[in-house]
Amino acid sequence: MTRQEAVNILMLSPFYFRMSPGDRINLLKEFCRDDHEIKKNESRFTEK
């Protein structure tokens, strides 16, 4: 997932707009990191 895709998803939440810019950046980093970890773990369990 690209950063822009993550921002588009996060912007769907009204809570996102109540956050400070610094908090938004931290949330974006956490969201992208979690997405990467999920995809990495999924690849370990898929059949080859």
PDB file of N, CA and C in Angstrom, residues 19-26:
ATOM      1  N   MET A  19      -7.174  15.237  14.606  1.00  0.00           N
ATOM      2  CA  MET A  19      -5.808  14.996  15.074  1.00  0.00           C
ATOM      3  C   MET A  19      -4.889  16.130  14.637  1.00  0.00           C
ATOM      4  N   SER A  20      -3.819  16.330  15.405  1.00  0.00           N
ATOM      5  CA  SER A  20      -2.809  17.316  15.011  1.00  0.00           C
ATOM      6  C   SER A  20      -2.016  16.752  13.833  1.00  0.00           C
ATOM      7  N   PRO A  21      -1.374  17.614  13.064  1.00  0.00           N
ATOM      8  CA  PRO A  21      -0.577  17.117  11.933  1.00  0.00           C
ATOM      9  C   PRO A  21       0.486  16.093  12.355  1.00  0.00           C
ATOM     10  N   GLY A  22       1.117  16.308  13.486  1.00  0.00           N
ATOM     11  CA  GLY A  22       2.117  15.356  13.970  1.00  0.00           C
ATOM     12  C   GLY A  22       1.513  14.003  14.284  1.00  0.00           C
ATOM     13  N   ASP A  23       0.332  14.024  14.898  1.00  0.00           N
ATOM     14  CA  ASP A  23      -0.362  12.771  15.206  1.00  0.00           C
ATOM     15  C   ASP A  23      -0.803  12.058  13.932  1.00  0.00           C
ATOM     16  N   ARG A  24      -1.196  12.836  12.927  1.00  0.00           N
ATOM     17  CA  ARG A  24      -1.586  12.236  11.645  1.00  0.00           C
ATOM     18  C   ARG A  24      -0.404  11.519  11.002  1.00  0.00           C
ATOM     19  N   ILE A  25       0.757  12.138  11.061  1.00  0.00           N
ATOM     20  CA  ILE A  25       1.959  11.523  10.480  1.00  0.00           C
ATOM     21  C   ILE A  25       2.289  10.229  11.213  1.00  0.00           C
ATOM     22  N   ASN A  26       2.212  10.272  12.541  1.00  0.00           N
ATOM     23  CA  ASN A  26       2.492   9.063  13.323  1.00  0.00           C
ATOM     24  C   ASN A  26       1.493   7.956  13.011  1.00  0.00           C
TER      25      ASN A  26
END
